[in-house]
CSV table of C-alpha atoms and ligand atoms in Angstrom, one decimal:
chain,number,residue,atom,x,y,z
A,28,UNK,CA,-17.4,15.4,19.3
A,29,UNK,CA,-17.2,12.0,20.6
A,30,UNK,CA,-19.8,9.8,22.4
A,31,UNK,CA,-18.4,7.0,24.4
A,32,UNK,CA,-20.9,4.4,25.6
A,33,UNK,CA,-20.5,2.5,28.5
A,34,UNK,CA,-19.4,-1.0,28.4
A,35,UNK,CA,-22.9,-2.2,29.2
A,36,UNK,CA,-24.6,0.3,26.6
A,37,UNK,CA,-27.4,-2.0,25.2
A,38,UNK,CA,-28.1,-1.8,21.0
A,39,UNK,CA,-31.2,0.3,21.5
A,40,UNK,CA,-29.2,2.7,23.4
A,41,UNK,CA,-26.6,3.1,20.3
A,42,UNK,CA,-29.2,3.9,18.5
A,43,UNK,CA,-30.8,6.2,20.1
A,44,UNK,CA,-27.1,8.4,20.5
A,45,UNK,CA,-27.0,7.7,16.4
A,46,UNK,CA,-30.9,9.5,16.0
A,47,UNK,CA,-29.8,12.5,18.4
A,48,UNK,CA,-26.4,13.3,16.7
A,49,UNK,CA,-28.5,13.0,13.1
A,50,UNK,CA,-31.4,15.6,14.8
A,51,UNK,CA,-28.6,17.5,15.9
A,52,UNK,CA,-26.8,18.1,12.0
A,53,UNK,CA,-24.0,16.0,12.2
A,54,UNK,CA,-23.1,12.4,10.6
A,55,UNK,CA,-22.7,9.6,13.2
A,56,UNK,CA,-19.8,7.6,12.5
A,57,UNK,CA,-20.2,4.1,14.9
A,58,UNK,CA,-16.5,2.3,15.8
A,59,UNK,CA,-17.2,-1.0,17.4
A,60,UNK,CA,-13.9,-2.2,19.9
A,61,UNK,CA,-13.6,-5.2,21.6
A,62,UNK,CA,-14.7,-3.6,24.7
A,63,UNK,CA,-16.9,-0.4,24.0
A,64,UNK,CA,-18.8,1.5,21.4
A,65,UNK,CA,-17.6,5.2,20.2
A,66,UNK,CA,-19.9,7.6,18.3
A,67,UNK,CA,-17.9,10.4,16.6
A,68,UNK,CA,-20.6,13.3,15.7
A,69,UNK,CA,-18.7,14.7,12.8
A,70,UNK,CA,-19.5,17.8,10.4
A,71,UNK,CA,-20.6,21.1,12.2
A,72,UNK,CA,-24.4,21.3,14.1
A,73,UNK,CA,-25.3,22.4,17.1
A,74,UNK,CA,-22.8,21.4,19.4
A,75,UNK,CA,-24.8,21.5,22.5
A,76,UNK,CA,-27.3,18.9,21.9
A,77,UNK,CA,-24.4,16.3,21.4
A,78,UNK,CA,-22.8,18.1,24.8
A,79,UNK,CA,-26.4,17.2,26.2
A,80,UNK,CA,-26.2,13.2,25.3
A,81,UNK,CA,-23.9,13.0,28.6
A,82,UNK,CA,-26.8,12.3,30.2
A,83,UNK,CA,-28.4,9.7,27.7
A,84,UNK,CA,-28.9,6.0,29.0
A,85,UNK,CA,-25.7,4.1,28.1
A,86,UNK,CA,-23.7,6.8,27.7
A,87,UNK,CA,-20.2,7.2,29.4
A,88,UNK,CA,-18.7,10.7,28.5
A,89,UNK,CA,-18.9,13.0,25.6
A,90,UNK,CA,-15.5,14.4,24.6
A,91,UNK,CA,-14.5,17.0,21.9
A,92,UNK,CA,-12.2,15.5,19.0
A,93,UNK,CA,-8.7,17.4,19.9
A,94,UNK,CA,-7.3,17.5,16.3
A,95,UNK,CA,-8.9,18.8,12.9
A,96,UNK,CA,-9.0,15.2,11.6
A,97,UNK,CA,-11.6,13.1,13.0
A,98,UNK,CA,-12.4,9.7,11.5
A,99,UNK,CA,-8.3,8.9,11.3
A,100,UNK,CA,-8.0,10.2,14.2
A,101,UNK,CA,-7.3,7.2,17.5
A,102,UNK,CA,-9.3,9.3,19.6
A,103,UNK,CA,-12.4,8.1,17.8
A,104,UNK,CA,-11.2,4.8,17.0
A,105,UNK,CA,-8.4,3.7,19.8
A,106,UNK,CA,-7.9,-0.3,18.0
A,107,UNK,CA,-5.4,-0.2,14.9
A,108,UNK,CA,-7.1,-0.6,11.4
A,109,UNK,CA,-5.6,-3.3,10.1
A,110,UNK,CA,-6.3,-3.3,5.8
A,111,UNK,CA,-6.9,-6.2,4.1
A,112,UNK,CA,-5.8,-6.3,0.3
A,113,UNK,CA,-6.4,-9.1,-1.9
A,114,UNK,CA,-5.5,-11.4,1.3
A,115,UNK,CA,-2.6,-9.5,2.6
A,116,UNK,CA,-2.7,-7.9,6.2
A,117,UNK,CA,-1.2,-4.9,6.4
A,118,UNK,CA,-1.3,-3.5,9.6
A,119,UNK,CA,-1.3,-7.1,11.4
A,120,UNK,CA,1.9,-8.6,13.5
A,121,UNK,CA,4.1,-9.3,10.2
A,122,UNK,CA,5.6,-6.3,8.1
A,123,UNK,CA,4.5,-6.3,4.2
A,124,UNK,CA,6.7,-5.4,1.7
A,125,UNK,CA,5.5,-4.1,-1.7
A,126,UNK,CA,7.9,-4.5,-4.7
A,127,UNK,CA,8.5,-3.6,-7.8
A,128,UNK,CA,9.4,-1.3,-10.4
A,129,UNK,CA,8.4,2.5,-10.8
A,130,UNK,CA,7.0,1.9,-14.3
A,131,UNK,CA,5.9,-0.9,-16.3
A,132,UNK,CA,7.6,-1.1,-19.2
A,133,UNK,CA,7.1,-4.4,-20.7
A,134,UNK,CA,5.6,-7.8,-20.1
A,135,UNK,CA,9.1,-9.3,-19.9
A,136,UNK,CA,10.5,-7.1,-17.5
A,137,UNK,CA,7.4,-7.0,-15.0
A,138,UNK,CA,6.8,-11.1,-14.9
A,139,UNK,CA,10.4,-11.4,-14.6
A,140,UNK,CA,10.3,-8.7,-11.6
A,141,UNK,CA,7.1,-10.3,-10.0
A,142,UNK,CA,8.4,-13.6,-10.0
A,143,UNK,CA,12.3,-12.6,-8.7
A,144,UNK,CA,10.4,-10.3,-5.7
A,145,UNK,CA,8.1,-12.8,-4.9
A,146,UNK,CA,11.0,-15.5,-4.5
A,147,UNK,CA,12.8,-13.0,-2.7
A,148,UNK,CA,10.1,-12.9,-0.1
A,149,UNK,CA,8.2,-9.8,-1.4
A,150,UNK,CA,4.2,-10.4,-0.4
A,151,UNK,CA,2.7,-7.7,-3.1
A,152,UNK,CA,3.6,-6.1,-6.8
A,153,UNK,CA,4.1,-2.0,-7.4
A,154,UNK,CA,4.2,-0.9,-10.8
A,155,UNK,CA,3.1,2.2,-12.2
A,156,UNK,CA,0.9,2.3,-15.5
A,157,UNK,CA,0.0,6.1,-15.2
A,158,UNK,CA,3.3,8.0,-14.2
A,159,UNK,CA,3.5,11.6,-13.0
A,160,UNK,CA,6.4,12.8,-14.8
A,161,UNK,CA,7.9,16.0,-13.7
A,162,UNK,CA,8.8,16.8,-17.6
A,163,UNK,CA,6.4,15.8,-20.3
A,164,UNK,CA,8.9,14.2,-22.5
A,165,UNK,CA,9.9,11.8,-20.0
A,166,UNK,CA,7.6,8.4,-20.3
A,167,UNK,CA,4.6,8.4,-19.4
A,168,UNK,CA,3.9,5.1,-18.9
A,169,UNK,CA,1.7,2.5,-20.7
A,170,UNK,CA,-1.6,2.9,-19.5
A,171,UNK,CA,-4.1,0.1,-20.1
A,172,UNK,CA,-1.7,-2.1,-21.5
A,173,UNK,CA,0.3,-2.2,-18.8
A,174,UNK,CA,-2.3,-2.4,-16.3
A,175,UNK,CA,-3.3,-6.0,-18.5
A,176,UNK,CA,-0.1,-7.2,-17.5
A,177,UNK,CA,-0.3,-6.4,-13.6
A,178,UNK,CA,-3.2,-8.9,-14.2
A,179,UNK,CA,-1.3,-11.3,-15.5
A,180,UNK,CA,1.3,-11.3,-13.0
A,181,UNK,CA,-1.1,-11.5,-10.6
A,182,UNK,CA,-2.7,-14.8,-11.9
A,183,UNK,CA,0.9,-15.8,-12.5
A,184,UNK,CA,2.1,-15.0,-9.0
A,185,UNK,CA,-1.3,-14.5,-6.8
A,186,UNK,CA,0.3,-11.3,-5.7
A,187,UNK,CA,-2.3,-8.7,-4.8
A,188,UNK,CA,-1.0,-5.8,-7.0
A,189,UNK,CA,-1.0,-1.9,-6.4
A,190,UNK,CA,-1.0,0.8,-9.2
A,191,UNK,CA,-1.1,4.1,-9.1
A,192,UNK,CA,-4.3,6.6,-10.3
A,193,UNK,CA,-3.9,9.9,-11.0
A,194,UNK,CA,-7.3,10.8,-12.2
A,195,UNK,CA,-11.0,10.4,-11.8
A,196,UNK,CA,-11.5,9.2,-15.0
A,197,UNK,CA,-9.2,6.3,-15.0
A,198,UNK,CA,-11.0,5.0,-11.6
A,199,UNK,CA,-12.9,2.1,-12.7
A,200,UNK,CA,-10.8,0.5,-15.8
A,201,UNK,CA,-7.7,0.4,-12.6
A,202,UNK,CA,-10.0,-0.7,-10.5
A,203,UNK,CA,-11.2,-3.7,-12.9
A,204,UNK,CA,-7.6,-4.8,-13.0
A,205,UNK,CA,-5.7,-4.3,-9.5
A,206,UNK,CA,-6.1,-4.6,-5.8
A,207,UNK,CA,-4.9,-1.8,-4.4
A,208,UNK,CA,-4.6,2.1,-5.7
A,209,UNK,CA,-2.1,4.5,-4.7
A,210,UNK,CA,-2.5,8.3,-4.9
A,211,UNK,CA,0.8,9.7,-5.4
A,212,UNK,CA,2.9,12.4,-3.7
A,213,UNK,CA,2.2,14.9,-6.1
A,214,UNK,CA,-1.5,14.4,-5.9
A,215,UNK,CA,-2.0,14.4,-2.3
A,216,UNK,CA,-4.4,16.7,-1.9
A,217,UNK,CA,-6.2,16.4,-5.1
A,218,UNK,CA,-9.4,16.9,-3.8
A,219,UNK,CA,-11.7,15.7,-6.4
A,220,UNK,CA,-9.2,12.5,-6.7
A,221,UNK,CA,-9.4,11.9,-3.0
A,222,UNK,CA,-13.7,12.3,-2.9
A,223,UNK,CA,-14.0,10.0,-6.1
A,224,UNK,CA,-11.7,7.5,-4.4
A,225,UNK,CA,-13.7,7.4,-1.0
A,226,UNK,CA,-16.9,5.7,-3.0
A,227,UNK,CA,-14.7,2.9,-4.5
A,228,UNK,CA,-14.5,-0.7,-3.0
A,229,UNK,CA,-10.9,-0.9,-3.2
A,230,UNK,CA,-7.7,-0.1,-0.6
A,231,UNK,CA,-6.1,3.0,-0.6
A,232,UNK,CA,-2.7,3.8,-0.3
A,233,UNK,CA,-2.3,7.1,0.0
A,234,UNK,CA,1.4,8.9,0.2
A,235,UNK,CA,2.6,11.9,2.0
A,236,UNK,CA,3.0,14.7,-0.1
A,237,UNK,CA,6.4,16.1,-0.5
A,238,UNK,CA,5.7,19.5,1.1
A,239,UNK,CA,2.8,18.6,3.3
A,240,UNK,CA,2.9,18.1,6.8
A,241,UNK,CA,1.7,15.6,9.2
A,242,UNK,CA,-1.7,17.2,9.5
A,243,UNK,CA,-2.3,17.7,5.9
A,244,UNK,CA,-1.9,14.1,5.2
A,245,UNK,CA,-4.5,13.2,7.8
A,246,UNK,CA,-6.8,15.2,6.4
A,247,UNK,CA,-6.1,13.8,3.1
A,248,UNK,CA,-6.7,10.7,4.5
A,249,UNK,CA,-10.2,12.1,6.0
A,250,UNK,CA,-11.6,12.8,2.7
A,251,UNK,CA,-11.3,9.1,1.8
A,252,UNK,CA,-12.4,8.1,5.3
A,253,UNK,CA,-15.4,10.7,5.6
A,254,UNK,CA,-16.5,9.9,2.2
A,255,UNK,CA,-17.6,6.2,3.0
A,256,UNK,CA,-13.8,4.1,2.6
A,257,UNK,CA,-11.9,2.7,5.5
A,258,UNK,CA,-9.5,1.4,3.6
A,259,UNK,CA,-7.1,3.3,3.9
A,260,UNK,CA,-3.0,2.8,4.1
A,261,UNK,CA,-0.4,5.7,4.4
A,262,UNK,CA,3.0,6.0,3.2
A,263,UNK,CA,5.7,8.1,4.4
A,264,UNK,CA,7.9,8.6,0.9
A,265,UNK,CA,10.0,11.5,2.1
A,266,UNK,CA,9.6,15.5,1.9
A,267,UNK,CA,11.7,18.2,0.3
A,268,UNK,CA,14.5,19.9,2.9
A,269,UNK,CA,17.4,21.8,2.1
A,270,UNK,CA,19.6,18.8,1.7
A,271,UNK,CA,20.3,17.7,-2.2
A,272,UNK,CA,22.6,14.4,-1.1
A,273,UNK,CA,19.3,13.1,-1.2
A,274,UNK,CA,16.2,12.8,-3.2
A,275,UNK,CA,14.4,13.6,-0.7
A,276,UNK,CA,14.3,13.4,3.2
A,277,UNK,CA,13.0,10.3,4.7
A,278,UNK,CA,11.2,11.5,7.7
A,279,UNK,CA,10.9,8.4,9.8
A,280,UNK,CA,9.7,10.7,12.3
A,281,UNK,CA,6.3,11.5,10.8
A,282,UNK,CA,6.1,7.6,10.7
A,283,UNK,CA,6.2,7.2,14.5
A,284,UNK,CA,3.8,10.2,14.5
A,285,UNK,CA,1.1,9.3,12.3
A,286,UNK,CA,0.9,5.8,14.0
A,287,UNK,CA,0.5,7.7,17.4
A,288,UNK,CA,-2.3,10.2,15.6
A,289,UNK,CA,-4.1,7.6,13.9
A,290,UNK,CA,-5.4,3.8,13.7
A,291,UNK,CA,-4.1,3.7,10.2
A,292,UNK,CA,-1.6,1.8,9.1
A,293,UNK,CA,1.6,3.4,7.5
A,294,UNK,CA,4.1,1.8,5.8
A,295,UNK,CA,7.5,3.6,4.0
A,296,UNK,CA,8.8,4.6,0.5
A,297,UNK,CA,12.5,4.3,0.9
A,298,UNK,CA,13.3,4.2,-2.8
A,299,UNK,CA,11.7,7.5,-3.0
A,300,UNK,CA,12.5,8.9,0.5
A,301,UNK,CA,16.3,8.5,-0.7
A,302,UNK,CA,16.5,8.2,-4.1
A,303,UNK,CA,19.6,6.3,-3.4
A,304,UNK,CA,19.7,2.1,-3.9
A,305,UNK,CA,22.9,2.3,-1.2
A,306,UNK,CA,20.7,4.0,1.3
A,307,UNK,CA,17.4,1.6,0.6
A,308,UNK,CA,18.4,-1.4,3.3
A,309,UNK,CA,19.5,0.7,6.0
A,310,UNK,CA,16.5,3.0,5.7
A,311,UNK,CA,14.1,0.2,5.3
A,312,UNK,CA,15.3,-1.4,8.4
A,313,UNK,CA,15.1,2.1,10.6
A,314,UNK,CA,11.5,2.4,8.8
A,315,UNK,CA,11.2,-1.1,10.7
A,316,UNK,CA,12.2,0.0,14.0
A,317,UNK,CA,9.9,3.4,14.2
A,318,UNK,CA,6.9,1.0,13.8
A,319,UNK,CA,6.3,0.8,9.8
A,320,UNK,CA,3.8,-1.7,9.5
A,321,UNK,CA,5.7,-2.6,5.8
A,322,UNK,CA,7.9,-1.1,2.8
A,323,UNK,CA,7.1,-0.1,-0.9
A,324,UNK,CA,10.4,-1.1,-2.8
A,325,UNK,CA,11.2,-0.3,-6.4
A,326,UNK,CA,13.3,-3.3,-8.1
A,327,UNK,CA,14.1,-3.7,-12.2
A,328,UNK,CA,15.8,-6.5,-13.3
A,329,UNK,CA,18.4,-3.7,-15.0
A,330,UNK,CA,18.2,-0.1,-13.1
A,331,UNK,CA,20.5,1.1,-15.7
A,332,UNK,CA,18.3,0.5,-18.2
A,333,UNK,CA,14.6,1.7,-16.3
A,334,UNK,CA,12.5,4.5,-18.2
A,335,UNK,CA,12.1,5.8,-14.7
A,336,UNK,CA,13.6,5.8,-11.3
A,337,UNK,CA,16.7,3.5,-12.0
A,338,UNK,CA,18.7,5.1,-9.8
A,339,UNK,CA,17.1,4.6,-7.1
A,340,UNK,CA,15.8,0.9,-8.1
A,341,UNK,CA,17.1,-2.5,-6.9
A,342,UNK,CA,18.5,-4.9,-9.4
A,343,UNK,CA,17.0,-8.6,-7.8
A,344,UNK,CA,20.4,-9.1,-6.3
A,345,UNK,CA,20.3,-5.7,-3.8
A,346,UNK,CA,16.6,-6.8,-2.9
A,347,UNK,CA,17.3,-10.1,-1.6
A,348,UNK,CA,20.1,-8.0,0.5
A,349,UNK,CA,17.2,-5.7,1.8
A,350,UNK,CA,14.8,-8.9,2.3
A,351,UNK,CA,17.8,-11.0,4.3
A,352,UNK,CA,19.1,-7.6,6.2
A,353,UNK,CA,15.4,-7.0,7.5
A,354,UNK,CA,15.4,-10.6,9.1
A,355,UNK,CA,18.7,-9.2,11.4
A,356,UNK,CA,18.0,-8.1,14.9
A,357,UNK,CA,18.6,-4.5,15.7
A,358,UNK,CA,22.1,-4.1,17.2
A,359,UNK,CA,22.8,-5.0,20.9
A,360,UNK,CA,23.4,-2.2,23.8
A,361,UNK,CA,26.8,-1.9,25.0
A,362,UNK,CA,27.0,-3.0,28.5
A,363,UNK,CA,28.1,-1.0,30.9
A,364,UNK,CA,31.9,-1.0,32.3
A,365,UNK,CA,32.7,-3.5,34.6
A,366,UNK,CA,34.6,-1.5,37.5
A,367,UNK,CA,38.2,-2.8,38.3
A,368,UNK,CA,38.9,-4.3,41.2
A,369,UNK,CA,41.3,-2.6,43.4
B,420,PEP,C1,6.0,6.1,-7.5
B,420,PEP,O1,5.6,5.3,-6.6
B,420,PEP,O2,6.7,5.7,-8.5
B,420,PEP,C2,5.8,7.5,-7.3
B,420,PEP,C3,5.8,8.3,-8.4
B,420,PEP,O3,5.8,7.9,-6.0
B,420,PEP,P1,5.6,9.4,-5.4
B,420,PEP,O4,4.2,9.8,-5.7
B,420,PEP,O5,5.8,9.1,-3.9
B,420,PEP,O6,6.6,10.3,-6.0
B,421,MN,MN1,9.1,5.9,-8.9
């Protein structure tokens, strides 16, 4: 249930709607917009105490929440989040683009990719120090050592860097070394991951599983949300269809969506969503164009040599393309006829 005060709803009346929803058995979650306060009663209690409120001082209307997901959900919070990490906006006027390789493999090859993105106009650093291999001979990346050298190429570059976790136990050694921590596809809905994650200080970014749909990966996001971080930044990275062409199917759809569900901010995986370095500028660009508020790029300095995902990384060269080719305008409508004069 929601509680909307009224514009003029004074700070003793807020708290008054904060003790009643607590008396009634659910957690008040206060959103503060520029023009009026929101109290979302979320959890189960007894519904018709909140229902009651309606006729609290400084209250406006109490609505039920329409979907499952609550805290993500605009309803309760109408203003887009915008997600600060380590200085960079996302979810602000300019598109951010993340780059870098799918693993780290070395310190050669990740300063040499930090320094090529960031002159290529790249405003944060990927690179995966805990990979989550499909086969367990494939590498499995370098762990600790490799997160050392994200924090080198952060001091060397001052991008904010993001890495990606995939369990509780390695929390707080990424956390003492990156900005940022993404929870991959695969571990979606790991919910011990997610609940461990919502107690950290630290962004989240927080991909769409490969076979989960829209909802799902709103409710993944409530976990975090629900459990005390706000941080929170999704990523479309493509889902499995029929189609083998590609890696997987970008669904630029479900970008549109989740910005029209939710105050989050979503950005796009096309190196994943294709698994095709051909496809990455033109889907990047359509990403663009359905509202991505910014782009998670893999780029090696040899894709034919990468321990993982060269085929669908960028050598420097084809990133500069995709930077340049996102700087274009969107092509121009044909105009209509001109009739012939008779
Ligand atoms: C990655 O970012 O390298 C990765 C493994 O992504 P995903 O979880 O989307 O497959
Ligand atoms: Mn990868």
């Amino acid at each position: 249930m929601i509680v909307n005060m009224s514009e003029a709803a004074t700070e003793q009346q807020i708290a008054h709607v904060i003790e009643r929803i607590r008396e009634a058995g659910y957690q008040p979650h206060v959103t503060r917009g520029s023009e009026r306060t929101i109290v979302a009663a979320v959890g189960s209690g007894r519904r018709h105490e909140i229902e009651a409120l309606r006729v609290a001082p400084g209250v406006d209307d109490v609505v039920a929440i329409a979907q499952p997901f609550k805290l993500v959900s605009r309803q309760v919070k109408p203003e887009r989040s915008v997600v600060n990490v380590g200085g960079v906006l996302i979810g602000g006027p300019g598109a951010v683009v993340i780059a870098g390789p799918c693993s780290v493999e070395s310190r050669e090859q990740l300063m040499a990719t930090a320094q090529a993105v960031k002159a290529a106009g790249a405003s944060m650093l990927r690179g995966g120090a805990y990979k989550p291999r499909t086969s367990p001979y494939d590498f499995q990346g370098l762990g600790l050592e490799a997160l050392r050298i994200l924090r080198e190429a952060h001091q060397e570059t001052g991008l904010p860097v993001v890495t990606e976790v995939m369990s509780t136990e390695d929390v707080d050694v990424i956390c003492e070394h990156v900005e940022m921590l993404q929870v991959g596809a695969r571990n979606m809905q790991n919910f011990a991951l997610l609940r461990r994650l919502a107690t950290i200080q630290k962004p989240i970014l927080l991909k769409r599983g490969p076979s989960s749909t829209v909802k799902e990966w709103l409710l993944a996001a409530e976990y975090l949300l629900s459990g005390g971080n706000r941080d929170v930044v999704l990523c479309e990275r493509g889902i499995k269809t029929f189609e083998t062409e590609t890696r997987n199917t970008m669904d630029l759809a479900a970008v549109a969506l989740a910005k029209e569900l939710s105050h989050l901010p979503v950005i796009a995986d096309p190196s994943h969503g294709t698994g095709r370095q051909s496809l990455i500028a033109a889907v990047s660009r359509a990403a663009i164009a359905v509202g991505a508020d910014g782009l998670i790029i893999e780029v090696h300095p040899c894709p034919e040599r990468a321990l993982s995902d060269g085929v669908q990384s960028l050598d420097f060269a084809g990133f500069e393309n995709v930077m340049r080719g996102l700087a274009l305008p969107l092509r121009e409508l044909a105009q209509p006829l001109t009739p012939v004069p008779r």
